[in-house]
mmCIF file of C-alpha atoms (C1' of nucleotides) in Angstrom:
data_model
loop_
_atom_site.group_PDB
_atom_site.id
_atom_site.type_symbol
_atom_site.label_atom_id
_atom_site.label_comp_id
_atom_site.label_asym_id
_atom_site.label_seq_id
_atom_site.Cartn_x
_atom_site.Cartn_y
_atom_site.Cartn_z
ATOM 1 C CA MET A 1 -5.769 -21.892 4.190
ATOM 2 C CA SER A 2 -2.333 -22.702 2.970
ATOM 3 C CA TRP A 3 -0.097 -20.810 0.619
ATOM 4 C CA THR A 4 -0.535 -22.625 -2.613
ATOM 5 C CA ASP A 5 1.453 -21.568 -5.626
ATOM 6 C CA GLU A 6 -1.551 -19.836 -7.079
ATOM 7 C CA ARG A 7 -2.248 -17.919 -3.944
ATOM 8 C CA ILE A 8 1.367 -16.897 -3.684
ATOM 9 C CA ASP A 9 1.255 -15.797 -7.268
ATOM 10 C CA THR A 10 -1.832 -13.718 -6.638
ATOM 11 C CA LEU A 11 -0.170 -12.215 -3.630
ATOM 12 C CA LYS A 12 2.903 -11.278 -5.616
ATOM 13 C CA LYS A 13 0.920 -9.718 -8.409
ATOM 14 C CA MET A 14 -1.311 -7.708 -6.186
ATOM 15 C CA TRP A 15 1.576 -6.664 -4.004
ATOM 16 C CA ASP A 16 3.516 -5.455 -7.012
ATOM 17 C CA LYS A 17 0.427 -3.726 -8.217
ATOM 18 C CA GLY A 18 0.487 -1.683 -5.077
ATOM 19 C CA LEU A 19 -2.660 -3.008 -3.518
ATOM 20 C CA THR A 20 -2.750 -2.906 0.235
ATOM 21 C CA ALA A 21 -2.272 -5.971 2.344
ATOM 22 C CA THR A 22 -5.863 -5.684 3.447
ATOM 23 C CA GLN A 23 -7.119 -5.763 -0.105
ATOM 24 C CA ILE A 24 -4.942 -8.705 -0.935
ATOM 25 C CA ALA A 25 -6.147 -10.554 2.120
ATOM 26 C CA GLU A 26 -9.731 -9.883 1.105
ATOM 27 C CA GLU A 27 -9.121 -11.160 -2.377
ATOM 28 C CA LEU A 28 -7.349 -14.285 -1.273
ATOM 29 C CA GLY A 29 -9.725 -14.969 1.519
ATOM 30 C CA GLY A 30 -9.002 -17.057 4.534
ATOM 31 C CA VAL A 31 -6.036 -15.007 5.527
ATOM 32 C CA SER A 32 -5.532 -11.871 7.508
ATOM 33 C CA ARG A 33 -3.685 -8.864 6.280
ATOM 34 C CA ASN A 34 -0.981 -9.754 8.756
ATOM 35 C CA ALA A 35 -0.624 -13.100 7.106
ATOM 36 C CA VAL A 36 -0.295 -11.362 3.774
ATOM 37 C CA ILE A 37 2.325 -8.994 5.034
ATOM 38 C CA GLY A 38 4.208 -11.733 6.776
ATOM 39 C CA LYS A 39 4.156 -13.871 3.664
ATOM 40 C CA ALA A 40 5.189 -10.978 1.494
ATOM 41 C CA HIS A 41 8.203 -10.403 3.634
ATOM 42 C CA ARG A 42 9.103 -14.032 3.716
ATOM 43 C CA LEU A 43 8.860 -14.085 -0.025
ATOM 44 C CA GLY A 44 11.281 -11.240 -0.107
ATOM 45 C CA LEU A 45 8.845 -8.887 -1.744
ATOM 46 C CA GLN A 46 10.375 -5.526 -1.307
ATOM 47 C CA SER A 47 8.645 -3.199 1.025
ATOM 48 C CA ARG A 48 6.420 -0.590 -0.439
ATOM 49 C CA PRO A 49 6.035 2.850 1.074
ATOM 50 C CA SER A 50 5.031 2.240 4.595
ATOM 51 C CA PRO A 51 3.523 4.923 6.744
ATOM 52 C CA VAL A 52 5.987 4.094 9.430
ATOM 53 C CA LYS A 53 9.120 3.841 7.404
ATOM 54 C CA GLN A 54 8.285 6.722 5.168
ATOM 55 C CA ASN A 55 10.323 9.231 7.104
ATOM 56 C CA GLU A 56 13.366 7.070 7.033
ATOM 57 C CA ALA A 57 13.114 6.495 3.329
ATOM 58 C CA LYS A 58 12.468 10.124 2.684
ATOM 59 C CA ALA A 59 15.408 11.181 4.773
ATOM 60 C CA ALA A 60 17.649 8.816 2.897
ATOM 61 C CA ALA A 61 16.322 10.044 -0.408
ATOM 62 C CA ALA A 62 16.727 13.602 0.664
ATOM 63 C CA LEU A 63 20.257 12.968 1.710
ATOM 64 C CA VAL A 64 21.051 11.393 -1.607
ATOM 65 C CA ALA A 65 19.432 14.242 -3.406
ATOM 66 C CA LEU A 66 21.416 16.687 -1.397
ATOM 67 C CA THR A 67 24.555 14.860 -2.203
ATOM 68 C CA ALA A 68 23.749 14.927 -5.861
ATOM 69 C CA ALA A 69 22.659 18.516 -5.942
ATOM 70 C CA ALA A 70 25.672 20.708 -6.059
ATOM 71 C CA ALA A 71 25.885 24.452 -6.469
ATOM 72 C CA ALA A 72 22.599 26.249 -6.480
ATOM 73 C CA THR A 73 19.538 24.112 -6.534
ATOM 74 C CA PRO A 74 17.276 24.946 -9.452
ATOM 75 C CA GLU A 75 14.598 27.217 -8.150
ATOM 76 C CA PRO A 76 11.605 25.453 -9.624
ATOM 77 C CA ALA A 77 10.662 22.402 -7.678
ATOM 78 C CA PRO A 78 13.634 21.085 -5.828
ATOM 79 C CA VAL A 79 13.503 17.397 -5.326
ATOM 80 C CA PRO A 80 13.330 17.041 -1.582
ATOM 81 C CA GLU A 81 9.944 18.172 -0.431
ATOM 82 C CA GLU A 82 11.164 18.522 3.053
ATOM 83 C CA ALA A 83 14.716 18.301 4.154
ATOM 84 C CA ALA A 84 15.242 18.130 7.848
ATOM 85 C CA PRO A 85 18.708 19.598 7.747
ATOM 86 C CA PRO A 86 18.633 23.093 6.259
ATOM 87 C CA ALA A 87 21.045 21.801 3.678
ATOM 88 C CA PRO A 88 23.911 24.223 3.615
ATOM 89 C CA PRO A 89 24.861 24.711 -0.003
ATOM 90 C CA PRO A 90 28.139 22.938 -0.528
ATOM 91 C CA ALA A 91 31.153 24.720 -1.848
ATOM 92 C CA PRO A 92 30.795 25.385 -5.527
ATOM 93 C CA LYS A 93 33.736 23.253 -6.478
ATOM 94 C CA PRO A 94 34.207 20.441 -4.052
ATOM 95 C CA ALA A 95 36.889 17.973 -4.728
ATOM 96 C CA PRO A 96 35.848 15.214 -7.089
ATOM 97 C CA ALA A 97 33.662 12.691 -5.378
ATOM 98 C CA PRO A 98 31.872 14.999 -3.012
ATOM 99 C CA ALA A 99 31.188 13.643 0.388
ATOM 100 C CA PRO A 100 27.673 13.732 1.801
ATOM 101 C CA VAL A 101 26.799 17.219 2.851
ATOM 102 C CA VAL A 102 25.372 16.214 6.143
ATOM 103 C CA GLU A 103 28.092 15.231 8.498
ATOM 104 C CA ALA A 104 26.173 12.877 10.653
ATOM 105 C CA GLU A 105 26.627 9.191 10.032
ATOM 106 C CA PRO A 106 28.853 8.132 7.196
ATOM 107 C CA ALA A 107 25.987 5.870 6.216
ATOM 108 C CA PRO A 108 28.084 2.989 5.082
ATOM 109 C CA GLN A 109 26.019 0.741 2.882
ATOM 110 C CA ASP A 110 22.584 1.845 3.801
ATOM 111 C CA ALA A 111 21.444 3.668 0.720
ATOM 112 C CA PRO A 112 22.823 1.655 -2.097
ATOM 113 C CA VAL A 113 20.600 2.336 -5.057
ATOM 114 C CA ALA A 114 19.693 5.968 -5.321
ATOM 115 C CA ALA A 115 20.605 6.317 -8.944
ATOM 116 C CA ALA A 116 24.058 7.706 -8.875
ATOM 117 C CA PRO A 117 24.105 10.547 -11.351
ATOM 118 C CA ALA A 118 26.092 9.543 -14.358
ATOM 119 C CA PRO A 119 29.277 11.508 -14.480
ATOM 120 C CA ALA A 120 30.194 13.351 -17.617
ATOM 121 C CA LEU A 121 26.874 12.970 -19.287
ATOM 122 C CA GLY A 122 26.578 16.278 -20.946
ATOM 123 C CA PRO A 123 29.082 18.911 -21.852
ATOM 124 C CA ARG A 124 30.848 20.160 -18.833
ATOM 125 C CA PRO A 125 30.732 23.761 -17.797
ATOM 126 C CA ALA A 126 33.775 25.911 -18.298
ATOM 127 C CA SER A 127 35.061 24.981 -14.910
ATOM 128 C CA ASP A 128 36.162 21.418 -14.802
ATOM 129 C CA GLY A 129 34.488 20.507 -11.551
ATOM 130 C CA PRO A 130 32.370 17.401 -11.663
ATOM 131 C CA VAL A 131 28.903 17.942 -13.014
ATOM 132 C CA LEU A 132 26.516 17.329 -10.202
ATOM 133 C CA ARG A 133 22.879 16.763 -10.794
ATOM 134 C CA SER A 134 19.804 16.202 -8.780
ATOM 135 C CA VAL A 135 17.607 13.312 -9.518
ATOM 136 C CA GLY A 136 13.920 13.454 -10.192
ATOM 137 C CA PRO A 137 11.199 11.220 -8.834
ATOM 138 C CA GLY A 138 11.536 8.617 -11.515
ATOM 139 C CA GLY A 139 15.276 8.503 -11.293
ATOM 140 C CA PHE A 140 15.605 10.917 -14.147
ATOM 141 C CA VAL A 141 18.462 13.291 -14.155
ATOM 142 C CA ARG A 142 17.315 16.810 -13.759
ATOM 143 C CA GLN A 143 18.463 19.610 -15.877
ATOM 144 C CA ASN A 144 20.982 21.891 -14.275
ATOM 145 C CA PRO A 145 20.340 25.620 -14.177
ATOM 146 C CA GLY A 146 23.000 26.476 -16.701
ATOM 147 C CA ASP A 147 22.216 23.745 -19.134
ATOM 148 C CA GLN A 148 20.728 24.666 -22.434
ATOM 149 C CA ALA A 149 19.491 21.246 -23.252
ATOM 150 C CA PRO A 150 18.403 18.310 -21.188
ATOM 151 C CA PRO A 151 21.347 16.399 -19.775
ATOM 152 C CA SER A 152 21.037 13.126 -21.529
ATOM 153 C CA THR A 153 17.658 11.862 -22.462
ATOM 154 C CA PRO A 154 14.835 14.251 -23.170
ATOM 155 C CA ALA A 155 13.212 15.611 -20.087
ATOM 156 C CA PRO A 156 10.690 13.247 -18.603
ATOM 157 C CA PRO A 157 7.013 14.015 -18.625
ATOM 158 C CA ARG A 158 6.027 16.379 -15.919
ATOM 159 C CA ARG A 159 4.770 13.744 -13.630
ATOM 160 C CA LEU A 160 5.141 10.038 -13.407
ATOM 161 C CA VAL A 161 1.757 8.611 -12.870
ATOM 162 C CA PRO A 162 1.537 5.353 -10.937
ATOM 163 C CA ALA A 163 -0.226 3.542 -13.735
ATOM 164 C CA LYS A 164 -3.720 3.814 -12.464
ATOM 165 C CA PRO A 165 -5.512 0.577 -13.152
ATOM 166 C CA SER A 166 -8.850 2.258 -12.701
ATOM 167 C CA GLU A 167 -11.850 0.230 -13.665
ATOM 168 C CA ALA A 168 -14.238 1.419 -16.246
ATOM 169 C CA ILE A 169 -16.449 2.370 -13.389
ATOM 170 C CA ALA A 170 -14.996 5.274 -11.562
ATOM 171 C CA GLY A 171 -16.282 5.824 -8.088
ATOM 172 C CA LYS A 172 -18.077 2.534 -8.103
ATOM 173 C CA THR A 173 -17.160 -0.160 -5.650
ATOM 174 C CA SER A 174 -15.236 -2.883 -7.399
ATOM 175 C CA LEU A 175 -14.323 -6.296 -6.172
ATOM 176 C CA LEU A 176 -11.019 -5.023 -4.931
ATOM 177 C CA ASP A 177 -12.685 -2.313 -2.933
ATOM 178 C CA LEU A 178 -14.520 -4.770 -0.819
ATOM 179 C CA ASN A 179 -13.659 -5.224 2.798
ATOM 180 C CA ASP A 180 -15.496 -6.306 5.860
ATOM 181 C CA ARG A 181 -17.023 -2.949 6.532
ATOM 182 C CA ILE A 182 -18.304 -2.289 3.084
ATOM 183 C CA CYS A 183 -21.628 -3.498 1.799
ATOM 184 C CA LYS A 184 -21.007 -6.365 -0.592
ATOM 185 C CA TRP A 185 -24.436 -6.301 -2.135
ATOM 186 C CA PRO A 186 -23.875 -6.775 -5.844
ATOM 187 C CA LEU A 187 -25.434 -4.374 -8.280
ATOM 188 C CA GLY A 188 -25.744 -5.596 -11.807
ATOM 189 C CA HIS A 189 -24.262 -8.889 -12.829
ATOM 190 C CA PRO A 190 -20.724 -10.148 -12.996
ATOM 191 C CA GLY A 191 -19.291 -9.657 -16.420
ATOM 192 C CA GLU A 192 -21.322 -6.606 -17.124
ATOM 193 C CA PRO A 193 -19.204 -3.549 -17.647
ATOM 194 C CA ASP A 194 -20.691 -1.645 -14.786
ATOM 195 C CA PHE A 195 -20.980 -4.494 -12.362
ATOM 196 C CA HIS A 196 -20.108 -3.229 -8.935
ATOM 197 C CA PHE A 197 -21.023 -3.443 -5.311
ATOM 198 C CA CYS A 198 -23.125 -1.292 -3.053
ATOM 199 C CA GLY A 199 -20.166 -0.028 -1.091
ATOM 200 C CA ASP A 200 -22.080 1.615 1.702
ATOM 201 C CA LYS A 201 -21.031 1.146 5.266
ATOM 202 C CA VAL A 202 -22.118 -2.209 6.540
ATOM 203 C CA ASN A 203 -24.657 -2.813 9.136
ATOM 204 C CA PRO A 204 -22.194 -3.765 11.870
ATOM 205 C CA GLY A 205 -21.850 -7.499 12.062
ATOM 206 C CA PHE A 206 -23.311 -8.049 8.606
ATOM 207 C CA PRO A 207 -21.823 -8.111 5.150
ATOM 208 C CA TYR A 208 -24.378 -5.630 3.868
ATOM 209 C CA CYS A 209 -25.513 -2.177 4.628
ATOM 210 C CA VAL A 210 -28.684 -1.691 6.591
ATOM 211 C CA ALA A 211 -30.797 -1.330 3.494
ATOM 212 C CA HIS A 212 -29.488 -4.440 1.828
ATOM 213 C CA CYS A 213 -29.634 -6.386 5.047
ATOM 214 C CA GLY A 214 -33.329 -5.778 4.671
ATOM 215 C CA HIS A 215 -33.195 -7.669 1.405
ATOM 216 C CA ALA A 216 -30.826 -10.333 2.545
ATOM 217 C CA TYR A 217 -32.434 -11.154 5.835
ATOM 218 C CA GLN A 218 -36.159 -11.522 6.248
ATOM 219 C CA ALA A 219 -37.391 -11.312 9.757
ATOM 220 C CA GLN A 220 -38.985 -14.444 10.976
ATOM 221 C CA LEU A 221 -42.466 -13.216 11.573
ATOM 222 C CA PRO A 222 -45.250 -14.994 13.343
ATOM 223 C CA ARG A 223 -47.084 -17.170 10.920
ATOM 224 C CA ARG A 224 -50.231 -15.213 10.870
ATOM 225 C CA ASP A 225 -48.324 -12.124 9.887
ATOM 226 C CA ARG A 226 -46.650 -13.837 7.004
ATOM 227 C CA ARG A 227 -47.955 -12.623 3.640
ATOM 228 C CA PRO A 228 -47.686 -15.595 1.381
ATOM 229 C CA ALA A 229 -47.483 -19.127 2.526
ATOM 230 C CA PRO A 230 -43.940 -20.121 3.419
ATOM 231 C CA PRO A 231 -42.077 -20.845 0.200
ATOM 232 C CA LEU A 232 -41.157 -24.385 -0.512
ATOM 233 C CA PRO A 233 -37.536 -25.026 0.318
ATOM 234 C CA PHE A 234 -36.674 -26.243 -3.119
ATOM 235 C CA GLY A 235 -38.428 -27.417 -6.220
ATOM 236 C CA GLY A 236 -40.832 -24.581 -5.971
ATOM 237 C CA ALA A 237 -40.938 -21.826 -8.497
ATOM 238 C CA ALA A 238 -38.490 -19.117 -7.716
ATOM 239 C CA ARG A 239 -40.320 -16.292 -6.103
ATOM 240 C CA ARG A 240 -39.324 -12.709 -6.052
ATOM 241 C "C1'" DC B 1 -10.575 6.528 15.951
ATOM 242 C "C1'" DC B 2 -9.484 4.809 11.264
ATOM 243 C "C1'" DC B 3 -5.954 3.314 8.029
ATOM 244 C "C1'" DT B 4 -1.226 1.533 6.639
ATOM 245 C "C1'" DG B 5 3.184 -1.713 6.671
ATOM 246 C "C1'" DA B 6 7.021 -3.637 9.827
ATOM 247 C "C1'" DT B 7 8.501 -6.492 13.312
ATOM 248 C "C1'" DT B 8 8.437 -9.834 16.842
ATOM 249 C "C1'" DC B 9 7.920 -14.221 18.560
ATOM 250 C "C1'" DG B 10 5.443 -18.414 19.979
ATOM 251 C "C1'" DC B 11 3.792 -22.032 17.574
ATOM 252 C "C1'" DG C 1 6.987 -21.238 7.666
ATOM 253 C "C1'" DC C 2 3.106 -19.169 9.604
ATOM 254 C "C1'" DG C 3 0.391 -15.394 11.465
ATOM 255 C "C1'" DA C 4 -1.503 -12.925 15.764
ATOM 256 C "C1'" DA C 5 0.033 -9.416 18.511
ATOM 257 C "C1'" DT C 6 2.202 -5.463 18.698
ATOM 258 C "C1'" DC C 7 4.357 -1.295 17.188
ATOM 259 C "C1'" DA C 8 4.385 3.130 15.002
ATOM 260 C "C1'" DG C 9 3.387 6.792 11.472
ATOM 261 C "C1'" DG C 10 -0.357 9.141 8.620
#
DNA sequence: CCCTGATTCGC
DNA sequence: GCGAATCAGG
């Protein structure tokens, strides 16, 4: 299989949608998940949270958060879930443009984005030190302890939900759930609202579970044990 | 073990 | 450019 424009487009969409490389490979067909990942990288699709890189990303994020969070961190729900360095609280009034708290690597251009907190957003406290803010999961500026009102925009909803595509059928096995170890026996008919797949574990080496293999594959029995006469290959009435 | 994505490297 | 093999964390 080659990477036609359509296939690339599908890959992009699904990748953006957050589907795993395995799922995308299944959908496209004819390619392995490795192929999908390789192609995604070649296309420049930005990496999504990887189990391997997660620590790195988290550390970077934590560092940024630490940098942004001056003074006392608000007690309820600090941003970094786990910060490797104990994060010594920086001096209350560091010079403008506070340097990273952690004194390890200067980290030159590594963490570029990270939503630099807008300076001078809200009214400054009595002291004229720079207003330092931590940043929430969605890049929202968190409210500082002393603030009476949200910094700039109204506080974000409690949680940013990853836009769950969720089919009408919850818990049912949809097309995208299929993989080579899940029973692909269709239940219902395509187009029907509740069309889904069996989803049980496959009978190893087969596309269906044991039960549905029983439907899909009829044992070749000795003739005398055969119930009806062997069905005509074609042209005969459909039998069921 | 299973899963995941990242990376490498021969083709 | 492609993707299997390999790596490495969850």
